[in-house]
mmCIF file of C-alpha atoms in Angstrom:
data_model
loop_
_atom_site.group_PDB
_atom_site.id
_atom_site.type_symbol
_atom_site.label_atom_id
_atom_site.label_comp_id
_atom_site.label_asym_id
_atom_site.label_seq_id
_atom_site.Cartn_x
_atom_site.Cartn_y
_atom_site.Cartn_z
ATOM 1 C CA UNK U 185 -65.711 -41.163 8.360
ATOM 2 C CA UNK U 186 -68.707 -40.078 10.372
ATOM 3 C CA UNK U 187 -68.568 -36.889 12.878
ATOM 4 C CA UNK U 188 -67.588 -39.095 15.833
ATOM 5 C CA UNK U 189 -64.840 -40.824 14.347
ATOM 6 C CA UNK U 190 -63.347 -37.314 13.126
ATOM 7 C CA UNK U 191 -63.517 -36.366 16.949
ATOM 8 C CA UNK U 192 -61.398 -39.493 17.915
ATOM 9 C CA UNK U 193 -59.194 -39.490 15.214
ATOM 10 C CA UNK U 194 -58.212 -35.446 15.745
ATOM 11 C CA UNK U 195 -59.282 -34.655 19.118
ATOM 12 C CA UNK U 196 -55.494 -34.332 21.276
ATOM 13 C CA UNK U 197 -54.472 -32.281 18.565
ATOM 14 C CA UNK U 198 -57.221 -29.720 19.552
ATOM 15 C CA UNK U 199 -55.949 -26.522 22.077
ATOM 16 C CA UNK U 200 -58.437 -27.075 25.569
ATOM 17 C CA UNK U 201 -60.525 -24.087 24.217
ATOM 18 C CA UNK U 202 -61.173 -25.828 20.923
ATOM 19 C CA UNK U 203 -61.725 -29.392 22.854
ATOM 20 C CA UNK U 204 -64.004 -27.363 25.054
ATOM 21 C CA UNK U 205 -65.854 -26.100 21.757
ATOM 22 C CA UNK U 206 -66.101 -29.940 20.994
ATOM 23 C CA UNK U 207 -67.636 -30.935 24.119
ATOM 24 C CA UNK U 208 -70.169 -28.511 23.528
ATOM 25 C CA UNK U 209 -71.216 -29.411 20.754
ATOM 26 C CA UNK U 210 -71.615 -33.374 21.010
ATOM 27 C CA UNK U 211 -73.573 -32.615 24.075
ATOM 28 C CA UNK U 212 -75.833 -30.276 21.391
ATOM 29 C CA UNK U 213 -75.954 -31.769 17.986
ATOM 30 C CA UNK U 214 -79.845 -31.230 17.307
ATOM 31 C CA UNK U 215 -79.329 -27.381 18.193
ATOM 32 C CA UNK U 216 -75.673 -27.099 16.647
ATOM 33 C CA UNK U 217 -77.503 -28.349 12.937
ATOM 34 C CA UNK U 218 -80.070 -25.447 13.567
ATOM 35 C CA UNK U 219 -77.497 -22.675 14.006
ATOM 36 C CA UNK U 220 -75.432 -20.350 11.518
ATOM 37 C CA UNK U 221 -71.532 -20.619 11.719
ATOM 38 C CA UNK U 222 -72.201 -16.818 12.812
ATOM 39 C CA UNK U 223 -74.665 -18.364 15.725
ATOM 40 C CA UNK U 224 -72.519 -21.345 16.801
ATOM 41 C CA UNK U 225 -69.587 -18.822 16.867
ATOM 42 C CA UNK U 226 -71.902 -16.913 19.451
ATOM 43 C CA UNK U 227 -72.790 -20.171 21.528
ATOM 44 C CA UNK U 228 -69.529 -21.249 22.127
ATOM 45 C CA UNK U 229 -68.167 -17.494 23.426
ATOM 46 C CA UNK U 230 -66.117 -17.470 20.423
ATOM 47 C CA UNK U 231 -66.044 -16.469 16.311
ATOM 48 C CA UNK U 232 -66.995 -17.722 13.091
ATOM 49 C CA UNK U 233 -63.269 -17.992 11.874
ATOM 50 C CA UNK U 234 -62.730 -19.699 15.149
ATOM 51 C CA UNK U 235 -65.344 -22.291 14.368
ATOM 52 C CA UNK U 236 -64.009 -22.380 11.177
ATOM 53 C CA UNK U 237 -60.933 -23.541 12.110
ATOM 54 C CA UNK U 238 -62.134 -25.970 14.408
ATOM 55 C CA UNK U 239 -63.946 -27.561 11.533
ATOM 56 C CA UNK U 240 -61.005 -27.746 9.179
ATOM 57 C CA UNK U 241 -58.479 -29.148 12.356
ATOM 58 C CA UNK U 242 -60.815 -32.445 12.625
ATOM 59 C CA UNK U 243 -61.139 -32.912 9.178
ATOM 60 C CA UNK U 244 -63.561 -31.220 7.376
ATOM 61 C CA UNK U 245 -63.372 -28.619 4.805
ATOM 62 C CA UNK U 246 -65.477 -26.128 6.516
ATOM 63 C CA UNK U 247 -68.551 -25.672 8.671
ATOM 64 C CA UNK U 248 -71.802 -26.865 6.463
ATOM 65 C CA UNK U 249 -69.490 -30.380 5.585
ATOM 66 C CA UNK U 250 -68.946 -30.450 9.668
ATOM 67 C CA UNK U 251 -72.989 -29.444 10.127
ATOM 68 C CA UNK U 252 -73.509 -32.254 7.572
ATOM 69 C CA UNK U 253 -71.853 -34.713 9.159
ATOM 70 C CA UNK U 254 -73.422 -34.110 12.347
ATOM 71 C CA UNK U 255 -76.586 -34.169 11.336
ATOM 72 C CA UNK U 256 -75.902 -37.439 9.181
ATOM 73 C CA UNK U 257 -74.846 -38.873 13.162
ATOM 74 C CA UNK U 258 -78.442 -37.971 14.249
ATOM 75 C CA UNK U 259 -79.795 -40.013 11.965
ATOM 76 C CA UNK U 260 -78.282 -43.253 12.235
ATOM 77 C CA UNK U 261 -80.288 -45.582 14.293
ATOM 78 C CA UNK U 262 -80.029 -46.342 18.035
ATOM 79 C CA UNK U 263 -79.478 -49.727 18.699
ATOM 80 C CA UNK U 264 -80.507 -51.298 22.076
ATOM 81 C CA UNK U 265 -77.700 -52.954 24.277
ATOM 82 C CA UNK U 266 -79.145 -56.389 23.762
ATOM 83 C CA UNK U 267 -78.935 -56.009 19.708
ATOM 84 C CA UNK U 268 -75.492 -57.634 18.907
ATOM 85 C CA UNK U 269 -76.145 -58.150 15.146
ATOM 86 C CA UNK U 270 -77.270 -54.224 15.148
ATOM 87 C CA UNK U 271 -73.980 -53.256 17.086
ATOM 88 C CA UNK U 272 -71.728 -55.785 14.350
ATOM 89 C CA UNK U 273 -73.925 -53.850 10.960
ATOM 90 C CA UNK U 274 -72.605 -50.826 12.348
ATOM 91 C CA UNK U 275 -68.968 -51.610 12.920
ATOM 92 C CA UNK U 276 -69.089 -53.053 9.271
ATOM 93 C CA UNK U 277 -70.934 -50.390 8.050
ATOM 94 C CA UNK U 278 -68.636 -47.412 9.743
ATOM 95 C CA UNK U 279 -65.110 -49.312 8.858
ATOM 96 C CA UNK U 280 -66.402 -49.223 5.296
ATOM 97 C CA UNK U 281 -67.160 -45.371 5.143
ATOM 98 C CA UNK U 282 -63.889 -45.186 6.805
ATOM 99 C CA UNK U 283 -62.273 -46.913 3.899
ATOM 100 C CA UNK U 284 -63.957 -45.045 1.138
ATOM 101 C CA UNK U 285 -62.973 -41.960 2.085
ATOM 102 C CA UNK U 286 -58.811 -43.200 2.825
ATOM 103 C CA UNK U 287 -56.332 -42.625 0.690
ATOM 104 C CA UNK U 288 -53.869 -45.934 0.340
ATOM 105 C CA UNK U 289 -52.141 -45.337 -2.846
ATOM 106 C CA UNK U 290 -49.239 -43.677 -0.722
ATOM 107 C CA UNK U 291 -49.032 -47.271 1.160
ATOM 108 C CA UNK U 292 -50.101 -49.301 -1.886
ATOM 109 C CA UNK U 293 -46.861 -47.936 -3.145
ATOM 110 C CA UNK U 294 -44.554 -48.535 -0.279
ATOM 111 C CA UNK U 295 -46.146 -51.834 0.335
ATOM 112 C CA UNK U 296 -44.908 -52.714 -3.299
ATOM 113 C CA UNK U 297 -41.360 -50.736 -3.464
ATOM 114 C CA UNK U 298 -40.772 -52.449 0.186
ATOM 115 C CA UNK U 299 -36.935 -54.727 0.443
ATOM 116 C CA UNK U 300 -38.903 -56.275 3.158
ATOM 117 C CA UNK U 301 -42.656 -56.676 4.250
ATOM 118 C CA UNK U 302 -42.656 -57.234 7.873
ATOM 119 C CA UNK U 303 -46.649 -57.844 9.806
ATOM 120 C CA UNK U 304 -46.768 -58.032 13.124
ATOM 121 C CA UNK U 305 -49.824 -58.634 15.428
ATOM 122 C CA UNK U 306 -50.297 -57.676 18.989
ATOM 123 C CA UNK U 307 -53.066 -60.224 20.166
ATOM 124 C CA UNK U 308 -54.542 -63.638 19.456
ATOM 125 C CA UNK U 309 -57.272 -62.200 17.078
ATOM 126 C CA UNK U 310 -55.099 -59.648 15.729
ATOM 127 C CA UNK U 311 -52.488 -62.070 14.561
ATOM 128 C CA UNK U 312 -55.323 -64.887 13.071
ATOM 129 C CA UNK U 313 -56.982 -61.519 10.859
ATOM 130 C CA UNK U 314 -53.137 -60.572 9.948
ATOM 131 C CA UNK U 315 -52.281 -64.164 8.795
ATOM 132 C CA UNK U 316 -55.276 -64.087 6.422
ATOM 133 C CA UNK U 317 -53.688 -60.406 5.409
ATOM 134 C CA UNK U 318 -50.309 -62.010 5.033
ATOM 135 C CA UNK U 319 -51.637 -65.569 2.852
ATOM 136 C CA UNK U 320 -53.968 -62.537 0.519
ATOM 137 C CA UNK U 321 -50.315 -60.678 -0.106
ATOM 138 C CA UNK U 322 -48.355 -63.613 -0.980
ATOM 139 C CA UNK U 323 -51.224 -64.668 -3.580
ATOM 140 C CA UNK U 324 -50.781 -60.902 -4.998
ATOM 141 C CA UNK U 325 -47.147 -61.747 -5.316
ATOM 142 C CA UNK U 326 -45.762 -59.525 -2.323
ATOM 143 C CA UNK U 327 -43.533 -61.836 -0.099
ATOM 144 C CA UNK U 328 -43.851 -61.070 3.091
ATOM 145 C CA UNK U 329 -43.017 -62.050 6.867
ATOM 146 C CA UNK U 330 -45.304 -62.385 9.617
ATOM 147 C CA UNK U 331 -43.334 -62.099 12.900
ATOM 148 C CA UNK U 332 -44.104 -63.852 16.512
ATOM 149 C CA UNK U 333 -43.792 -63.240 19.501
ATOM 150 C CA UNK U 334 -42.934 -60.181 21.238
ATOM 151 C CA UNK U 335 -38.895 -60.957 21.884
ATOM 152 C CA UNK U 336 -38.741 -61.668 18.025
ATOM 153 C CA UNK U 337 -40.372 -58.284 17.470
ATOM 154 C CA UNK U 338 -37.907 -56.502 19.237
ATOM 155 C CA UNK U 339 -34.540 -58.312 17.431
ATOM 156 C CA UNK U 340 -36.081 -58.283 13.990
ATOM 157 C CA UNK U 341 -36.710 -54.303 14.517
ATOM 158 C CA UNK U 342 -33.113 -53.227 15.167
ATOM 159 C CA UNK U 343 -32.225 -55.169 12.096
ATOM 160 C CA UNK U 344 -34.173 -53.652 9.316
ATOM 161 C CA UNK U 345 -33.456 -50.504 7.220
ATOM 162 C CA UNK U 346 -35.471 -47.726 5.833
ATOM 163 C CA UNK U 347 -36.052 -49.660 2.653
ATOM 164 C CA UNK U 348 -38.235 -51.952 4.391
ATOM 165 C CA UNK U 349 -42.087 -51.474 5.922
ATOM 166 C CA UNK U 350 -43.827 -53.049 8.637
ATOM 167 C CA UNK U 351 -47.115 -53.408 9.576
ATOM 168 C CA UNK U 352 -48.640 -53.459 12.928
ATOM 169 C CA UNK U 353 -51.753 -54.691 13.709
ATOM 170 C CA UNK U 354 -53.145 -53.777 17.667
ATOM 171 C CA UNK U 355 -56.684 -52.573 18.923
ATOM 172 C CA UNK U 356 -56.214 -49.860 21.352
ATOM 173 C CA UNK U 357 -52.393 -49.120 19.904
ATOM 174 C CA UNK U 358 -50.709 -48.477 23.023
ATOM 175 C CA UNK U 359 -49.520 -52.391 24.186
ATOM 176 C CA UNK U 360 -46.348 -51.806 26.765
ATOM 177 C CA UNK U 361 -44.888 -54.637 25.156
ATOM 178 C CA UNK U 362 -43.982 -53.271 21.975
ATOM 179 C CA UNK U 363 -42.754 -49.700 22.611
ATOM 180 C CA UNK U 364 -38.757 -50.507 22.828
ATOM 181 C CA UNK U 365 -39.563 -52.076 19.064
ATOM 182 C CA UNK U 366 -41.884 -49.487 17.597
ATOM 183 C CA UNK U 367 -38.610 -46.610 19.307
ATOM 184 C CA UNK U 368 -35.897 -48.752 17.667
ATOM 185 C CA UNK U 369 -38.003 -49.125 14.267
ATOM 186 C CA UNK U 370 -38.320 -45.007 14.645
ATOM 187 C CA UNK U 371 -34.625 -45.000 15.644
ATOM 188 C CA UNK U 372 -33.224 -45.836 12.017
ATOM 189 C CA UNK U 373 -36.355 -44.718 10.449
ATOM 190 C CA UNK U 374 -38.253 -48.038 9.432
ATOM 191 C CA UNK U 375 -41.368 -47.045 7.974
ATOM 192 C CA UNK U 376 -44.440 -48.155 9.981
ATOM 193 C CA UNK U 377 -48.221 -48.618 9.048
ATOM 194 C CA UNK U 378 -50.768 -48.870 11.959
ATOM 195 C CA UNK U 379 -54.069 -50.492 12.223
ATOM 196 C CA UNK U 380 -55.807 -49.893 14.949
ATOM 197 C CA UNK U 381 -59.552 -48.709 16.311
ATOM 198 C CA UNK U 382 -60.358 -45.157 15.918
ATOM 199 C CA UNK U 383 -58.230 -42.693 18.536
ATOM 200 C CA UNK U 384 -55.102 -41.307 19.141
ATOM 201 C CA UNK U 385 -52.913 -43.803 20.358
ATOM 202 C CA UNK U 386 -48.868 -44.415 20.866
ATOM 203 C CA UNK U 387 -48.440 -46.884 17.967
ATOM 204 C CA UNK U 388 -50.270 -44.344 15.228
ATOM 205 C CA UNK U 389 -48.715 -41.556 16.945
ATOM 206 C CA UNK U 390 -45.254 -43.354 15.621
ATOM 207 C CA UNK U 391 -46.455 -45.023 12.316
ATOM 208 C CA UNK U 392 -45.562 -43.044 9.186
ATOM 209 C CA UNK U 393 -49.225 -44.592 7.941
ATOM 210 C CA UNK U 394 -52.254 -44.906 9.388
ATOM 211 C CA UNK U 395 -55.207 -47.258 9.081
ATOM 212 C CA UNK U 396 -58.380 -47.363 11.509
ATOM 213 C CA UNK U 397 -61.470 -49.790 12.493
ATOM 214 C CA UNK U 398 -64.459 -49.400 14.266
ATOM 215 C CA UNK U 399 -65.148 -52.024 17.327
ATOM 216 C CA UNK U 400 -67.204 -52.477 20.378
ATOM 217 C CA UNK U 401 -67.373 -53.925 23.396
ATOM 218 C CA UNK U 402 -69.270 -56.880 23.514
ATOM 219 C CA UNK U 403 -70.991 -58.230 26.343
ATOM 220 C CA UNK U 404 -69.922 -61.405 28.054
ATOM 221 C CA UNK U 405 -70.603 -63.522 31.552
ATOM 222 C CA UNK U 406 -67.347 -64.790 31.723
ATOM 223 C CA UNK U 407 -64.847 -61.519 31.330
ATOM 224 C CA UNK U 408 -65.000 -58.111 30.913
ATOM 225 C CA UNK U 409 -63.080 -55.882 28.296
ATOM 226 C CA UNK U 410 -64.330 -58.250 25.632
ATOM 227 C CA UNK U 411 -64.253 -55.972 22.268
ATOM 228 C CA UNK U 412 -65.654 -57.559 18.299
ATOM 229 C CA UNK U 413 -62.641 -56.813 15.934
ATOM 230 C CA UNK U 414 -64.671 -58.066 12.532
ATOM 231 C CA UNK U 415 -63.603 -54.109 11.356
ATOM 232 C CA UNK U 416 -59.693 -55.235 11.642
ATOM 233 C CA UNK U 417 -60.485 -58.292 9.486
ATOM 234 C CA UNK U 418 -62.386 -55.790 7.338
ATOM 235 C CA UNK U 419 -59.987 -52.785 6.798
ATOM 236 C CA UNK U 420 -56.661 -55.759 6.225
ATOM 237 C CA UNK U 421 -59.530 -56.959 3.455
ATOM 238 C CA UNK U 422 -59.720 -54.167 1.773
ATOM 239 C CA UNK U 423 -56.144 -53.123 1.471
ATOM 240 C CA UNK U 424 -55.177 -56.318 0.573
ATOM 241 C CA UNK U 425 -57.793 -56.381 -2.561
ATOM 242 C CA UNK U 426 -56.749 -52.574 -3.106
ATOM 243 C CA UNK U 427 -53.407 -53.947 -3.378
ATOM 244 C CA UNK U 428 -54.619 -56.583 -5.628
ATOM 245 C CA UNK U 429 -55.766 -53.866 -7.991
ATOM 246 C CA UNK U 430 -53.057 -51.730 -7.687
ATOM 247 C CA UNK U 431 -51.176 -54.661 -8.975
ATOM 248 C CA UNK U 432 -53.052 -56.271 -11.986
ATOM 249 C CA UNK U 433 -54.623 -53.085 -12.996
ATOM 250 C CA UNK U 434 -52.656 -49.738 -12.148
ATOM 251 C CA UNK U 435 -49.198 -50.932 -13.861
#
């Protein structure tokens, strides 16, 4: 993950000082890579243990991998708003160093020991990238079920157990609609995987795993709100060839 995608990932779990410290320095990241941890302490009215610890609380394990990463930020290239097939290299690009530094054996293995595979999808796009997921399981040899409609969500989620998983597929993670399921899922303690774009949202608040994507808006005369989700198709990809591999080659 890159420095901004650390911020979104941890940054409600900062204290308002600490988010304060943040603000700071994203608004300062040619100076910040310049300074000590002694002389960013100073900057930000606070101490080098303090910055410490702010460094370790979004993910890194200590200051010069946090200066690093900031400095690696600076040096990726700015693309103009009119450069579409700049903006969809990046989103590829990101969602990929996303991956490579994730951890999925822990769902790799629940995904296998799972009674029942549920997916769900909370959009039109979601659900056409999760039916590819779903079709790449079933040709691994993990049966699964891809549930429609919101209603059906809802009935199926008061009638699993703990033995079972499901995955959720949203982009922002916080769709009204699904709440009462994602509470009664929590209720009798159903595991649940989220994929969503980077950022603290309900459904990853409540999921037991997590998965992200980077997205972006994209421009359009007809509506507004319009948002590229090629890093959804991307990250299912990848855990469905890590499963894959976990399957013909890790037994």
């Amino acid at each position: 993950m890159n420095f901004d995608q650390h911020i979104k990932i941890n940054f409600e779990k900062l204290s308002k000082n600490e988010q304060e410290m943040i603000y700071y320095i994203l608004n300062h990241k040619t100076e910040v890579i310049t300074l000590s941890i002694n002389e960013l302490g100073n900057k930000l009215l606070s101490s080098k243990s303090s910055v410490l610890r702010l460094a370790k609380k979004i993910g890194f394990r200590g200051f010069s991998e946090m200066k690093y990463s900031i400095e690696q930020s600076l040096l990726q290239t700015t693309i103009a708003p009119t450069d579409l097939v700049a903006t969809l290299q990046k989103e590829i690009d990101q969602t990929f160093q996303y991956a490579s530094q994730t951890n999925f054996q822990p769902l790799l293995d629940k995904i296998k020991q799972a009674n029942q595979l549920y997916l769900y999808a909370t959009g039109f796009t979601q659900n056409n990238y999760t039916k590819d997921f779903s079709n790449d399981l079933f040709l691994s040899g993990r049966p699964n079920y891809l549930i429609s409609g919101e209603t059906n969500f809802e009935m199926i989620s008061q009638t699993l157990t703990a033995d079972d998983l499901v995955i959720v597929t949203s982009l922002s993670g916080n769709t009204p609609a699904i709440k009462n399921a994602i509470k009664n899922l929590q209720l009798i303690k159903v595991p649940i995987c989220s994929v969503t774009f980077f950022g603290k949202n309900f459904l990853s608040d409540a999921a037991d795993y997590q998965l992200y994507y980077e997205t972006s808006e994209l421009p359009s005369p007809m509506v507004t709100g319009s948002y590229s989700m090629v890093g959804l198709n991307i990250i299912l990809t990848i855990l469905a060839r890590k499963f894959r591999e976990y399957i013909l080659f890790d037994e």
